[in-house]
PDB file of C-alpha atoms and ligand atoms in Angstrom:
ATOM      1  CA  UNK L 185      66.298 -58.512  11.344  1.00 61.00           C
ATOM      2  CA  UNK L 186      63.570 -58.417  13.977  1.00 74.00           C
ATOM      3  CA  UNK L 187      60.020 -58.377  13.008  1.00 84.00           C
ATOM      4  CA  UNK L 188      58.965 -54.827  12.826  1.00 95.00           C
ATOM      5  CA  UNK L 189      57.063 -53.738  15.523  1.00 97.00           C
ATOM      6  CA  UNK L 190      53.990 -51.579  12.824  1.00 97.00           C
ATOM      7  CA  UNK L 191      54.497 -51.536   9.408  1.00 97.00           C
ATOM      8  CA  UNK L 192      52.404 -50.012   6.651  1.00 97.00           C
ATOM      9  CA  UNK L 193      52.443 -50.507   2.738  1.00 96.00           C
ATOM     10  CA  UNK L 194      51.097 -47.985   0.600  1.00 97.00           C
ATOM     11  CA  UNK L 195      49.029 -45.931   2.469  1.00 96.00           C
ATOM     12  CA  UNK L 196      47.003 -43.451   1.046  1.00 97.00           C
ATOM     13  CA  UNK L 197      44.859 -40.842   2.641  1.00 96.00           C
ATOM     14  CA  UNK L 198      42.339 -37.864   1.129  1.00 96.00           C
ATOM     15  CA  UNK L 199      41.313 -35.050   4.233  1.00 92.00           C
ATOM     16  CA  UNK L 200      37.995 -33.550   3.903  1.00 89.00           C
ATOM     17  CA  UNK L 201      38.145 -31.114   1.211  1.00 91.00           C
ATOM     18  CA  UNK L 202      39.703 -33.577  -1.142  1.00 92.00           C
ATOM     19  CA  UNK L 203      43.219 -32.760  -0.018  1.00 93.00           C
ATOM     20  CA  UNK L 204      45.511 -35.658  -1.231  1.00 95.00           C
ATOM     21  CA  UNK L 205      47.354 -35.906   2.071  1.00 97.00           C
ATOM     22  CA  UNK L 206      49.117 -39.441   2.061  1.00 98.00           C
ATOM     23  CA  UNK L 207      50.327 -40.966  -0.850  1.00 98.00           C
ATOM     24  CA  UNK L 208      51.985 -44.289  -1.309  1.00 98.00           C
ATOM     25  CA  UNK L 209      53.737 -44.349   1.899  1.00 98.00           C
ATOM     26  CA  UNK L 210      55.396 -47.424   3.290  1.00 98.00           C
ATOM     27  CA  UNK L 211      57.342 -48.036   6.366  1.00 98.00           C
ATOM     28  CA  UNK L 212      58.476 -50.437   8.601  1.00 98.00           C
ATOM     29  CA  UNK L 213      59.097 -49.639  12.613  1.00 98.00           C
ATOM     30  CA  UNK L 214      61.688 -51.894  14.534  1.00 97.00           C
ATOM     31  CA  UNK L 215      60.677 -52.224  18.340  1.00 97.00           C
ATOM     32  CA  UNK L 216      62.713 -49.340  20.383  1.00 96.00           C
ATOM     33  CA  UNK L 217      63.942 -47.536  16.834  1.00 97.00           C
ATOM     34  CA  UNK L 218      64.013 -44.137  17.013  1.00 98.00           C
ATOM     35  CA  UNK L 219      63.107 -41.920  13.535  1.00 98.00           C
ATOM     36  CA  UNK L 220      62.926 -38.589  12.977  1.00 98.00           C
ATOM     37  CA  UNK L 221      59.933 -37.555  10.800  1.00 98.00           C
ATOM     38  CA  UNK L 222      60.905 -34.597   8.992  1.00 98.00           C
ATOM     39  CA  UNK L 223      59.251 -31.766   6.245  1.00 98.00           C
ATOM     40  CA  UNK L 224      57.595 -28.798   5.943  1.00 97.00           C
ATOM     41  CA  UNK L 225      54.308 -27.594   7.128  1.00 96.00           C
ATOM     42  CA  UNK L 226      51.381 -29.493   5.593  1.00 96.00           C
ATOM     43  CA  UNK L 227      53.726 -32.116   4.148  1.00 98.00           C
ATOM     44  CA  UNK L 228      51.389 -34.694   5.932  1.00 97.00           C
ATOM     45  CA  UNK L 229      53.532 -35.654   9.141  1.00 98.00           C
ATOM     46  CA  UNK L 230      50.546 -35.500  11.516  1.00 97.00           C
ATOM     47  CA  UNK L 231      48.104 -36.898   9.230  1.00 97.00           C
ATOM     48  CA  UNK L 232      50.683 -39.782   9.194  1.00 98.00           C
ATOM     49  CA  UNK L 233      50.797 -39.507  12.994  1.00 97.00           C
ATOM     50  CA  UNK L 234      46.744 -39.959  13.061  1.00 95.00           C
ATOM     51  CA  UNK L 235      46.889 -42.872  10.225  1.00 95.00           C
ATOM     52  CA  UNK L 236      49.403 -44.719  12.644  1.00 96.00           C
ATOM     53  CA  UNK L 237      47.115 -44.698  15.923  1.00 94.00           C
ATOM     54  CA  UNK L 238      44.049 -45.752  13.892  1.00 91.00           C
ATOM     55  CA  UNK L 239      42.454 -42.291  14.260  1.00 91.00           C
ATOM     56  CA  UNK L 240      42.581 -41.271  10.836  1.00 93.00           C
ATOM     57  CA  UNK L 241      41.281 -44.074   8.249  1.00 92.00           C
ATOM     58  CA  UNK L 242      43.592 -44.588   5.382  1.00 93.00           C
ATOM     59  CA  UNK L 243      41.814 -44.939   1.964  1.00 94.00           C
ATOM     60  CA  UNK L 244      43.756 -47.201   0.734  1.00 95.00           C
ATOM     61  CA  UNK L 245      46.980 -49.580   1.542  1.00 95.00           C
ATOM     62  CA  UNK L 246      47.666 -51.214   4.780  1.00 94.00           C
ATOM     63  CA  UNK L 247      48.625 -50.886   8.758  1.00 95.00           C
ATOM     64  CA  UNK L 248      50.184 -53.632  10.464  1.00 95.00           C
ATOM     65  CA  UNK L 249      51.166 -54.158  14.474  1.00 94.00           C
ATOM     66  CA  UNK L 250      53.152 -56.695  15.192  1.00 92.00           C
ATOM     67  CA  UNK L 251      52.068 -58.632  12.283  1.00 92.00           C
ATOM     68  CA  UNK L 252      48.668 -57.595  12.277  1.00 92.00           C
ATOM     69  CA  UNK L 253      46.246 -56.431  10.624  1.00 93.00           C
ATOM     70  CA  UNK L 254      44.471 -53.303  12.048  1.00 89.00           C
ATOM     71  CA  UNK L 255      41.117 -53.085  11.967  1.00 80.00           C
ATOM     72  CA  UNK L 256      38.630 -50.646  10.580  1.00 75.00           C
ATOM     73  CA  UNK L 257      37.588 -48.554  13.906  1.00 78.00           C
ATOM     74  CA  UNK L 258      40.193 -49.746  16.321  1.00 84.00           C
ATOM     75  CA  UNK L 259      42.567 -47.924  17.905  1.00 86.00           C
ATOM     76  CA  UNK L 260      46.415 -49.549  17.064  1.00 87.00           C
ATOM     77  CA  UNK L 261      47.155 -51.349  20.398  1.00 87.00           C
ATOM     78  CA  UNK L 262      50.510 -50.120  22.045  1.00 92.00           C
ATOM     79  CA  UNK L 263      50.205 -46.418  20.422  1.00 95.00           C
ATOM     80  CA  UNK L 264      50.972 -43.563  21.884  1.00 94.00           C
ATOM     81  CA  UNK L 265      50.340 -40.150  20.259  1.00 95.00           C
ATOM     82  CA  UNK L 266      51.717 -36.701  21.981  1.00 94.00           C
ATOM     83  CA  UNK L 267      49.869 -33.885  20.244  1.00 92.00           C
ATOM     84  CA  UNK L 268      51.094 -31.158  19.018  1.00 88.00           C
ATOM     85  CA  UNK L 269      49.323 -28.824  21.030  1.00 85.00           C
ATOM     86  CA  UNK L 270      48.846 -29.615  24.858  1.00 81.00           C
ATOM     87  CA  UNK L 271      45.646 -27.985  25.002  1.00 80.00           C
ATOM     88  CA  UNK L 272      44.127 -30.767  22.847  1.00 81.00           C
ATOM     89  CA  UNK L 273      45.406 -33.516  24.842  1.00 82.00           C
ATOM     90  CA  UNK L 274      44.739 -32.081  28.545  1.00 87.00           C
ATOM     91  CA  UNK L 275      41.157 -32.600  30.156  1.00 83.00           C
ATOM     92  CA  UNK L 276      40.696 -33.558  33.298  1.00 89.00           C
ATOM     93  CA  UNK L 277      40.863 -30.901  36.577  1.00 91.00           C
ATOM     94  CA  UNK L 278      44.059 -32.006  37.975  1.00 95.00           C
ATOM     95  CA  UNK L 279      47.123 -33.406  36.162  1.00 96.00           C
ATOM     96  CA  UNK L 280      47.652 -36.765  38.433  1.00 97.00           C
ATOM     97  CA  UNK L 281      43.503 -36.966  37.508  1.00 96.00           C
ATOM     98  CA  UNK L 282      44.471 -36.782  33.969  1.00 95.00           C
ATOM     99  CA  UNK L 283      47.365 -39.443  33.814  1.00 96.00           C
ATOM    100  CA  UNK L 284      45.084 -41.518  35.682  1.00 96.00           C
ATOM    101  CA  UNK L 285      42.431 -41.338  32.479  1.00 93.00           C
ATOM    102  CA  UNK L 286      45.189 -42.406  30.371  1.00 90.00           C
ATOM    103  CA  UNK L 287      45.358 -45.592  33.096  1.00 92.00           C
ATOM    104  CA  UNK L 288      42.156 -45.997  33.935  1.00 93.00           C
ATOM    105  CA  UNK L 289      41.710 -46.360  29.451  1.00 88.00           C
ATOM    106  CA  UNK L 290      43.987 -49.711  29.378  1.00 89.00           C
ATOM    107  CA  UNK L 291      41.998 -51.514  32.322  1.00 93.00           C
ATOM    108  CA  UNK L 292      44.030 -50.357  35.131  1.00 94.00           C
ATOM    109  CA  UNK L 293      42.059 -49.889  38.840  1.00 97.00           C
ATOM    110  CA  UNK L 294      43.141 -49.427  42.398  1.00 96.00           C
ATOM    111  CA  UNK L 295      46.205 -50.096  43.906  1.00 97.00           C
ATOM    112  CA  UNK L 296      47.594 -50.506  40.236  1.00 96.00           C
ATOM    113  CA  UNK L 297      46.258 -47.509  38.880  1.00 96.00           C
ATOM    114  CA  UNK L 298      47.747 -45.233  41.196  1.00 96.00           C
ATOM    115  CA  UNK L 299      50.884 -47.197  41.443  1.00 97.00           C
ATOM    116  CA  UNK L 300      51.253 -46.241  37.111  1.00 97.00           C
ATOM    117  CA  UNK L 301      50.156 -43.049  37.710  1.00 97.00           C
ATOM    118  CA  UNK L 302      52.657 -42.343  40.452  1.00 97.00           C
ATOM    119  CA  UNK L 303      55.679 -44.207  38.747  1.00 96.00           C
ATOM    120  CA  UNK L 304      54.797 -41.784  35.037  1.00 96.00           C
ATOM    121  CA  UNK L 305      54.607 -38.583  37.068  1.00 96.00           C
ATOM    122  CA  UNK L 306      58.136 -39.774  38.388  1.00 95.00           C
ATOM    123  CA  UNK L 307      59.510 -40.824  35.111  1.00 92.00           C
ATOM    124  CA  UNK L 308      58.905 -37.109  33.637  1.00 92.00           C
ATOM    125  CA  UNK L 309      59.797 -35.291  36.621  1.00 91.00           C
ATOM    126  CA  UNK L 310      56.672 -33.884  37.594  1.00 94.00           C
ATOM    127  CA  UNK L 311      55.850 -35.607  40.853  1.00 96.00           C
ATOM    128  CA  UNK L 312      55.386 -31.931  42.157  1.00 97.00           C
ATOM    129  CA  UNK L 313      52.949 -30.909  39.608  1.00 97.00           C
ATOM    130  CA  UNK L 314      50.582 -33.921  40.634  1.00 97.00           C
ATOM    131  CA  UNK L 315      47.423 -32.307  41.800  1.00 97.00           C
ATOM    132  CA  UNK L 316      48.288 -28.679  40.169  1.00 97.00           C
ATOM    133  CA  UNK L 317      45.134 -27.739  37.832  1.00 95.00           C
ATOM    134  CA  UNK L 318      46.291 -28.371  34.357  1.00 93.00           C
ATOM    135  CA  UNK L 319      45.153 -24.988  33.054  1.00 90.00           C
ATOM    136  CA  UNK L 320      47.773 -23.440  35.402  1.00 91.00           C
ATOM    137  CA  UNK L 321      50.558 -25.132  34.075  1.00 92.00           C
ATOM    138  CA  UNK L 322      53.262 -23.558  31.805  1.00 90.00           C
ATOM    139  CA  UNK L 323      53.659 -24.796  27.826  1.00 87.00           C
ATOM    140  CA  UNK L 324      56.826 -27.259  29.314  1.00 87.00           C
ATOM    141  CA  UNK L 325      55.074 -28.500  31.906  1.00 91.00           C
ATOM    142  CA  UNK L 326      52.137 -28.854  30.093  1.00 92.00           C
ATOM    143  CA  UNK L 327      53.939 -31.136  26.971  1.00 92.00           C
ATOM    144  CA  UNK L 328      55.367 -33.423  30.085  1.00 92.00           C
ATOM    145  CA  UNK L 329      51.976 -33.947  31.628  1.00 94.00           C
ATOM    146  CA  UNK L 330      50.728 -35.153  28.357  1.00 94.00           C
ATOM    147  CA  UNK L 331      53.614 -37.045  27.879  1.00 94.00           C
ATOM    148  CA  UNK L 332      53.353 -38.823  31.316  1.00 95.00           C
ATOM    149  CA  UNK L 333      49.776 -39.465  30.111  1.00 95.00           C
ATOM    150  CA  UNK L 334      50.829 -41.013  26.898  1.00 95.00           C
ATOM    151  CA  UNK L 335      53.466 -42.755  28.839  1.00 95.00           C
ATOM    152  CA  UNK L 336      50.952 -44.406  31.585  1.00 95.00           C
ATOM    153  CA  UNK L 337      49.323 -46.348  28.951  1.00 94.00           C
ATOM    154  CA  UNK L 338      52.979 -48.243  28.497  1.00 93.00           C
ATOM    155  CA  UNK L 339      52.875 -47.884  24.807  1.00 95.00           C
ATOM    156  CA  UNK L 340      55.684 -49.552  22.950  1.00 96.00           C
ATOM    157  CA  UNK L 341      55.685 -46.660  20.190  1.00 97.00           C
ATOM    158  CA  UNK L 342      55.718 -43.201  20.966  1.00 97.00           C
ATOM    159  CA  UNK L 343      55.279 -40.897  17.894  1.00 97.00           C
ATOM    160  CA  UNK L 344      55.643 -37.249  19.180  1.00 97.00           C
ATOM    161  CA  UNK L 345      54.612 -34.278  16.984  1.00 97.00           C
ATOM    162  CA  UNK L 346      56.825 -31.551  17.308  1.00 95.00           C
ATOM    163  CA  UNK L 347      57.927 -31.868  21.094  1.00 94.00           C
ATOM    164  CA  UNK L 348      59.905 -29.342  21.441  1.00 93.00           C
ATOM    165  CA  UNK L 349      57.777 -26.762  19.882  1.00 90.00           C
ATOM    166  CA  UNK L 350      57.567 -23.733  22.516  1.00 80.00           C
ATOM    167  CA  UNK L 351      59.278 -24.910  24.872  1.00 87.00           C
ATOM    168  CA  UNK L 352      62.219 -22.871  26.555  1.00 88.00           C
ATOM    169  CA  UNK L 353      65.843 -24.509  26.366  1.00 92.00           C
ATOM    170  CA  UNK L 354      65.777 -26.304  29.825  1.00 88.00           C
ATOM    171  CA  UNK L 355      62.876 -27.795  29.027  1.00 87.00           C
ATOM    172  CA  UNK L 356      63.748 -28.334  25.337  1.00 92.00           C
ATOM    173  CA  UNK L 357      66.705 -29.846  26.997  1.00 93.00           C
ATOM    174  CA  UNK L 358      65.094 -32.323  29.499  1.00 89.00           C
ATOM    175  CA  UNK L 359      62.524 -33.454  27.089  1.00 92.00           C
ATOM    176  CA  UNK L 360      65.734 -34.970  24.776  1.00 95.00           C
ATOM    177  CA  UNK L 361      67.234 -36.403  27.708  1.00 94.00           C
ATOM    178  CA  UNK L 362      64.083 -37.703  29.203  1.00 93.00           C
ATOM    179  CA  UNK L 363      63.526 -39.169  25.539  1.00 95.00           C
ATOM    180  CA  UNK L 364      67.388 -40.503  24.970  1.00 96.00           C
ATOM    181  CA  UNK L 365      66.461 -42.560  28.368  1.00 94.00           C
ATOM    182  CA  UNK L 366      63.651 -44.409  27.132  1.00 94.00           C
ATOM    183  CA  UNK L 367      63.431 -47.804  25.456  1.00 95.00           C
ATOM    184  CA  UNK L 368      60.156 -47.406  23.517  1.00 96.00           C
ATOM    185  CA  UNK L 369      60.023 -46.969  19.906  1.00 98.00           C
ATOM    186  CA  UNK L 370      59.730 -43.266  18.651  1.00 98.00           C
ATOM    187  CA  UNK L 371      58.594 -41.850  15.895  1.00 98.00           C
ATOM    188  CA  UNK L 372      59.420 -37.953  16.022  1.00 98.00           C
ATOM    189  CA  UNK L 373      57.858 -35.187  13.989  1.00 98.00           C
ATOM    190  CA  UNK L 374      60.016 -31.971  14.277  1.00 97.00           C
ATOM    191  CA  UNK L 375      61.505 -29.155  12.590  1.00 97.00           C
ATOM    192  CA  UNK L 376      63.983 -29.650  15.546  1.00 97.00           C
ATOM    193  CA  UNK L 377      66.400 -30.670  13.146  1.00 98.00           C
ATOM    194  CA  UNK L 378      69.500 -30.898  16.103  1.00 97.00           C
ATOM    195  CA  UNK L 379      66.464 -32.546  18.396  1.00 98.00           C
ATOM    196  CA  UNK L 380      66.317 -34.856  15.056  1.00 98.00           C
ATOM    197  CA  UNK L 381      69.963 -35.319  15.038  1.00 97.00           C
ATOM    198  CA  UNK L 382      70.984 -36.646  18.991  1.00 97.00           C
ATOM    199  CA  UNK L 383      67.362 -38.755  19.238  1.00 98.00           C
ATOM    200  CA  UNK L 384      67.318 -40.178  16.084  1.00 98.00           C
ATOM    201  CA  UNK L 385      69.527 -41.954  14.163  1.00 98.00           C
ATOM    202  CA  UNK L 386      67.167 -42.747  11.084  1.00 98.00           C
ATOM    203  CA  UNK L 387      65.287 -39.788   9.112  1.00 98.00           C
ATOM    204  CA  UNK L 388      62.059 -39.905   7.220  1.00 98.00           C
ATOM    205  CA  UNK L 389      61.683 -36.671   4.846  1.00 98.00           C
ATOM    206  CA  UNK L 390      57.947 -36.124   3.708  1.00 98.00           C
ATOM    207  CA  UNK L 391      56.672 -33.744   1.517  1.00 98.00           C
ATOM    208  CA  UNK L 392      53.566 -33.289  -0.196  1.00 97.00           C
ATOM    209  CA  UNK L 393      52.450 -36.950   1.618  1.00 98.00           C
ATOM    210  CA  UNK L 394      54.962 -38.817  -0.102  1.00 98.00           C
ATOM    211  CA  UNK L 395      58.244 -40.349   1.445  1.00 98.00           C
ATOM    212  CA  UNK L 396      61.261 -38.544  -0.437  1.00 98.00           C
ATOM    213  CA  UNK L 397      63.994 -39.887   1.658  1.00 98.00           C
ATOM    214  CA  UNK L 398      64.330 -42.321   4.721  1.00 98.00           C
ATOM    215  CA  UNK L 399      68.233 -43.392   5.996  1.00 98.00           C
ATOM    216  CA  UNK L 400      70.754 -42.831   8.127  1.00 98.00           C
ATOM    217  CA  UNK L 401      69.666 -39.321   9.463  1.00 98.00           C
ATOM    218  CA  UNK L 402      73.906 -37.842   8.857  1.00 97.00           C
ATOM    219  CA  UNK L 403      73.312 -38.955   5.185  1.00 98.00           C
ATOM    220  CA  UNK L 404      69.570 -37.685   4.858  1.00 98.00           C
ATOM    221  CA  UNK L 405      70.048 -34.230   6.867  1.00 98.00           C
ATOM    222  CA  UNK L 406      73.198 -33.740   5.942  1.00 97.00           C
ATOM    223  CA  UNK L 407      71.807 -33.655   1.794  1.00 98.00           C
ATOM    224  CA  UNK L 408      71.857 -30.169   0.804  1.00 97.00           C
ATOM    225  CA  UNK L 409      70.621 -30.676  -2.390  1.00 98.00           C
ATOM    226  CA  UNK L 410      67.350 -32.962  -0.630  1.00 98.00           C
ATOM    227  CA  UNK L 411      67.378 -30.604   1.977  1.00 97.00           C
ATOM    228  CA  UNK L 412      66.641 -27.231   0.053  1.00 97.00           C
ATOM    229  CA  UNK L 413      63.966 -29.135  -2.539  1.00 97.00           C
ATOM    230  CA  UNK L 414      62.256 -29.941   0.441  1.00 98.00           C
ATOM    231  CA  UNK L 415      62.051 -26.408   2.225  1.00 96.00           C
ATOM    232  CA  UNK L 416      64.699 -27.889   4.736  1.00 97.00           C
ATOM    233  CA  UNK L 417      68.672 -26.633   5.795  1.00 96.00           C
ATOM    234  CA  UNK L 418      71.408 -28.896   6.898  1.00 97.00           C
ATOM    235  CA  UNK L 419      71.377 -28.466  10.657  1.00 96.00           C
ATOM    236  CA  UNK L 420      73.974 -26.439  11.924  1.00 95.00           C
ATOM    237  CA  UNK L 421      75.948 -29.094  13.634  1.00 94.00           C
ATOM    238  CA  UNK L 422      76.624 -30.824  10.425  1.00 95.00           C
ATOM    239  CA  UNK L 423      77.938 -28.178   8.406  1.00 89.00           C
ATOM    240  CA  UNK L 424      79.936 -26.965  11.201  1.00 65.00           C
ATOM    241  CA  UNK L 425      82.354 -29.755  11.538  1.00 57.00           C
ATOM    242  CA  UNK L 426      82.430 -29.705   7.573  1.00 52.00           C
ATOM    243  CA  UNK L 427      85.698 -28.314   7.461  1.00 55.00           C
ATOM    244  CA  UNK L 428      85.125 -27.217   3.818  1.00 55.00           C
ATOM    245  CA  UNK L 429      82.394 -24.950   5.062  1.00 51.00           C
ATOM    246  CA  UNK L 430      85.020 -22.862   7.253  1.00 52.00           C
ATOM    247  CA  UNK L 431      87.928 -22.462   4.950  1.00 55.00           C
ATOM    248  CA  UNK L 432      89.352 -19.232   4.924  1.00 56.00           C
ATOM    249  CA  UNK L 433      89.396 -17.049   2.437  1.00 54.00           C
ATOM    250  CA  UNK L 434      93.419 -15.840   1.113  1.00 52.00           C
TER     251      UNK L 434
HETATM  252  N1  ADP J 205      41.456 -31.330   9.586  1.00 84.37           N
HETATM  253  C1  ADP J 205      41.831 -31.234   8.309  1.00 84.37           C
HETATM  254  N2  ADP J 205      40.920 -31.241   7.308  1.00 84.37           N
HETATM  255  C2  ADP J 205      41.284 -31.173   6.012  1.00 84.37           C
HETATM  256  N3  ADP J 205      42.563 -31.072   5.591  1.00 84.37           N
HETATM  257  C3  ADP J 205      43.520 -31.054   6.543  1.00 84.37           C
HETATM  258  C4  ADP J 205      43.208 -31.125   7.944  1.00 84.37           C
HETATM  259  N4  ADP J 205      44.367 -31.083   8.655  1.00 84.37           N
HETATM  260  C5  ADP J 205      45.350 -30.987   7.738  1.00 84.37           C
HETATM  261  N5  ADP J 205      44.859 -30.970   6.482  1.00 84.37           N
HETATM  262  C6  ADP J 205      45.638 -30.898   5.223  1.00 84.37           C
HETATM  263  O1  ADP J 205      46.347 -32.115   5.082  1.00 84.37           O
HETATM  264  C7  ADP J 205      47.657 -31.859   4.594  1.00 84.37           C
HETATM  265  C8  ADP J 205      48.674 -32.410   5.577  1.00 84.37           C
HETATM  266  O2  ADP J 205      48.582 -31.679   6.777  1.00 84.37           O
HETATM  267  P1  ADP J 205      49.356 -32.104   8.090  1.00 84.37           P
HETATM  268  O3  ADP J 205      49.349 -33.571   8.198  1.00 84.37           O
HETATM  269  O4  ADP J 205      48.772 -31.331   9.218  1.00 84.37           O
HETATM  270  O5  ADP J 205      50.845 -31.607   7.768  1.00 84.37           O
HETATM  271  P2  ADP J 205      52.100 -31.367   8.729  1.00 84.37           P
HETATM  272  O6  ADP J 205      51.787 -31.998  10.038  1.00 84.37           O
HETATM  273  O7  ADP J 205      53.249 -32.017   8.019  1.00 84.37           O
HETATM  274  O8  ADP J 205      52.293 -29.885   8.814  1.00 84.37           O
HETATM  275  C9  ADP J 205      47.764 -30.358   4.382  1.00 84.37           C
HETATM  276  O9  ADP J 205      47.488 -30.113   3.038  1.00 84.37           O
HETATM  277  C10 ADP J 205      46.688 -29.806   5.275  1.00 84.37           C
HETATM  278  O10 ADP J 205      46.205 -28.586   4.781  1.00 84.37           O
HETATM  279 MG1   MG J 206      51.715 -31.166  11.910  1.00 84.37          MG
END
């Protein structure tokens, strides 16, 4: 099996407030894996999100890249985090200005800076968008200027939180195609269970900040019985070619 790319054991995390938030959770990461991160609100997916960039400080337990240790105050080299809300992530006037931050953060200057800037516009589609100020920008165009921001910085692991939140189908649609095309690990928080199903083919449940279930994401989402204790349904495209479920009725 190959090394995994970040790994933690037993992490364990208390928010202000003394809200138990991550408990015992260990997980392993293979380079380009995809996994769908799945539960209900407050079950602790972005707090996990924040624990795996190095934002958030666990209190106990460990983070490992690539074999190694992180350390207290770094950021985890090769992480890229899409937020939630756009809002949070956008800053600078223009949105080719703020890719280029995102560039300009892992060393990149000149002639090599605008080439990555350039070549991540491209890769989400928003070439056109390049010196539009990011205030003007719709929700779906806003998520894929962050996302060519994240992108710029060439992380190997992408964890997304809730991606397809607000956006309309078209863009809901392009965001899973623009994801299926892309080599880098992914780590997806979303109550986009069918998003879940074609990007992923491993599912995490959390709840309460504990891991309740992590496998193939048929045999996890497809679990009624896990499903419903964990405020979740069997997406739609499971039970539908359950030919059980559409017996008729003599
Ligand atoms: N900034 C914060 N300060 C204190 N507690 C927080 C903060 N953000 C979230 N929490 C708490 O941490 C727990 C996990 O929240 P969160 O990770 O945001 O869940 P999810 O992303 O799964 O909806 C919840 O109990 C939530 O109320
Ligand atoms: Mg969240």
């Amino acid at each position: 099996m190959t090394a995994p790319l970040l790994e933690t054991r037993a992490l364990g995390l208390t928010r202000p407030g003394g809200i138990r938030a991550l408990t015992d959770v260990s997980l392993a990461i293979a380079p380009g894996e995809r996994i769908g991160l799945v539960g209900p609100n407050g079950a602790g997916k972005t707090t996990l999100m924040m624990c795996l960039t190095g934002v958030l400080r666990p209190g106990s337990g460990s983070l490992h890249i690539d074999g190694a240790p992180l350390s207290a105050g770094d950021i985890a080299p090769g992480v890229g985090f899409l937020f939630q809300q756009a809002e949070d992530q956008l800053f600078s006037p223009t949105v080719a200005e703020d890719v280029a931050f995102g560039a300009r953060n892992i060393g990149l200057r000149g002639d090599a800076l605008d080439h990555a800037v350039t070549r991540a516009l491209a890769r989400v589609g928003i070439t056109a968008l390049a010196d539009r100020p990011v205030h003007h920008l719709s929700g779906g165009e806003k998520r894929l200027a962050c996302l060519a921001g994240v992108l710029v910085m060439a992380p190997r692991l992408l964890l997304l939180d809730e991606p397809s939140a607000a956006l309309d189908l078209r863009n809901r649609r392009r965001l899973i195609e623009l994801l299926r095309g892309m080599d880098e690990a992914m780590l997806i928080a979303s109550h986009d269970l069918e998003l879940v199903l074609e990007l992923c083919p491993r599912v995490i449940v959390i709840d309460v900040g504990t891991i309740v279930a992590d496998g193939p994401a048929r045999t996890v989402l497809g679990d009624a019985a896990l499903m419903a204790r964990h405020g979740q349904e069997v997406p739609h495209s499971l039970t539908h070619h359950d030919h059980r479920a559409h017996r008729h009725v003599r």
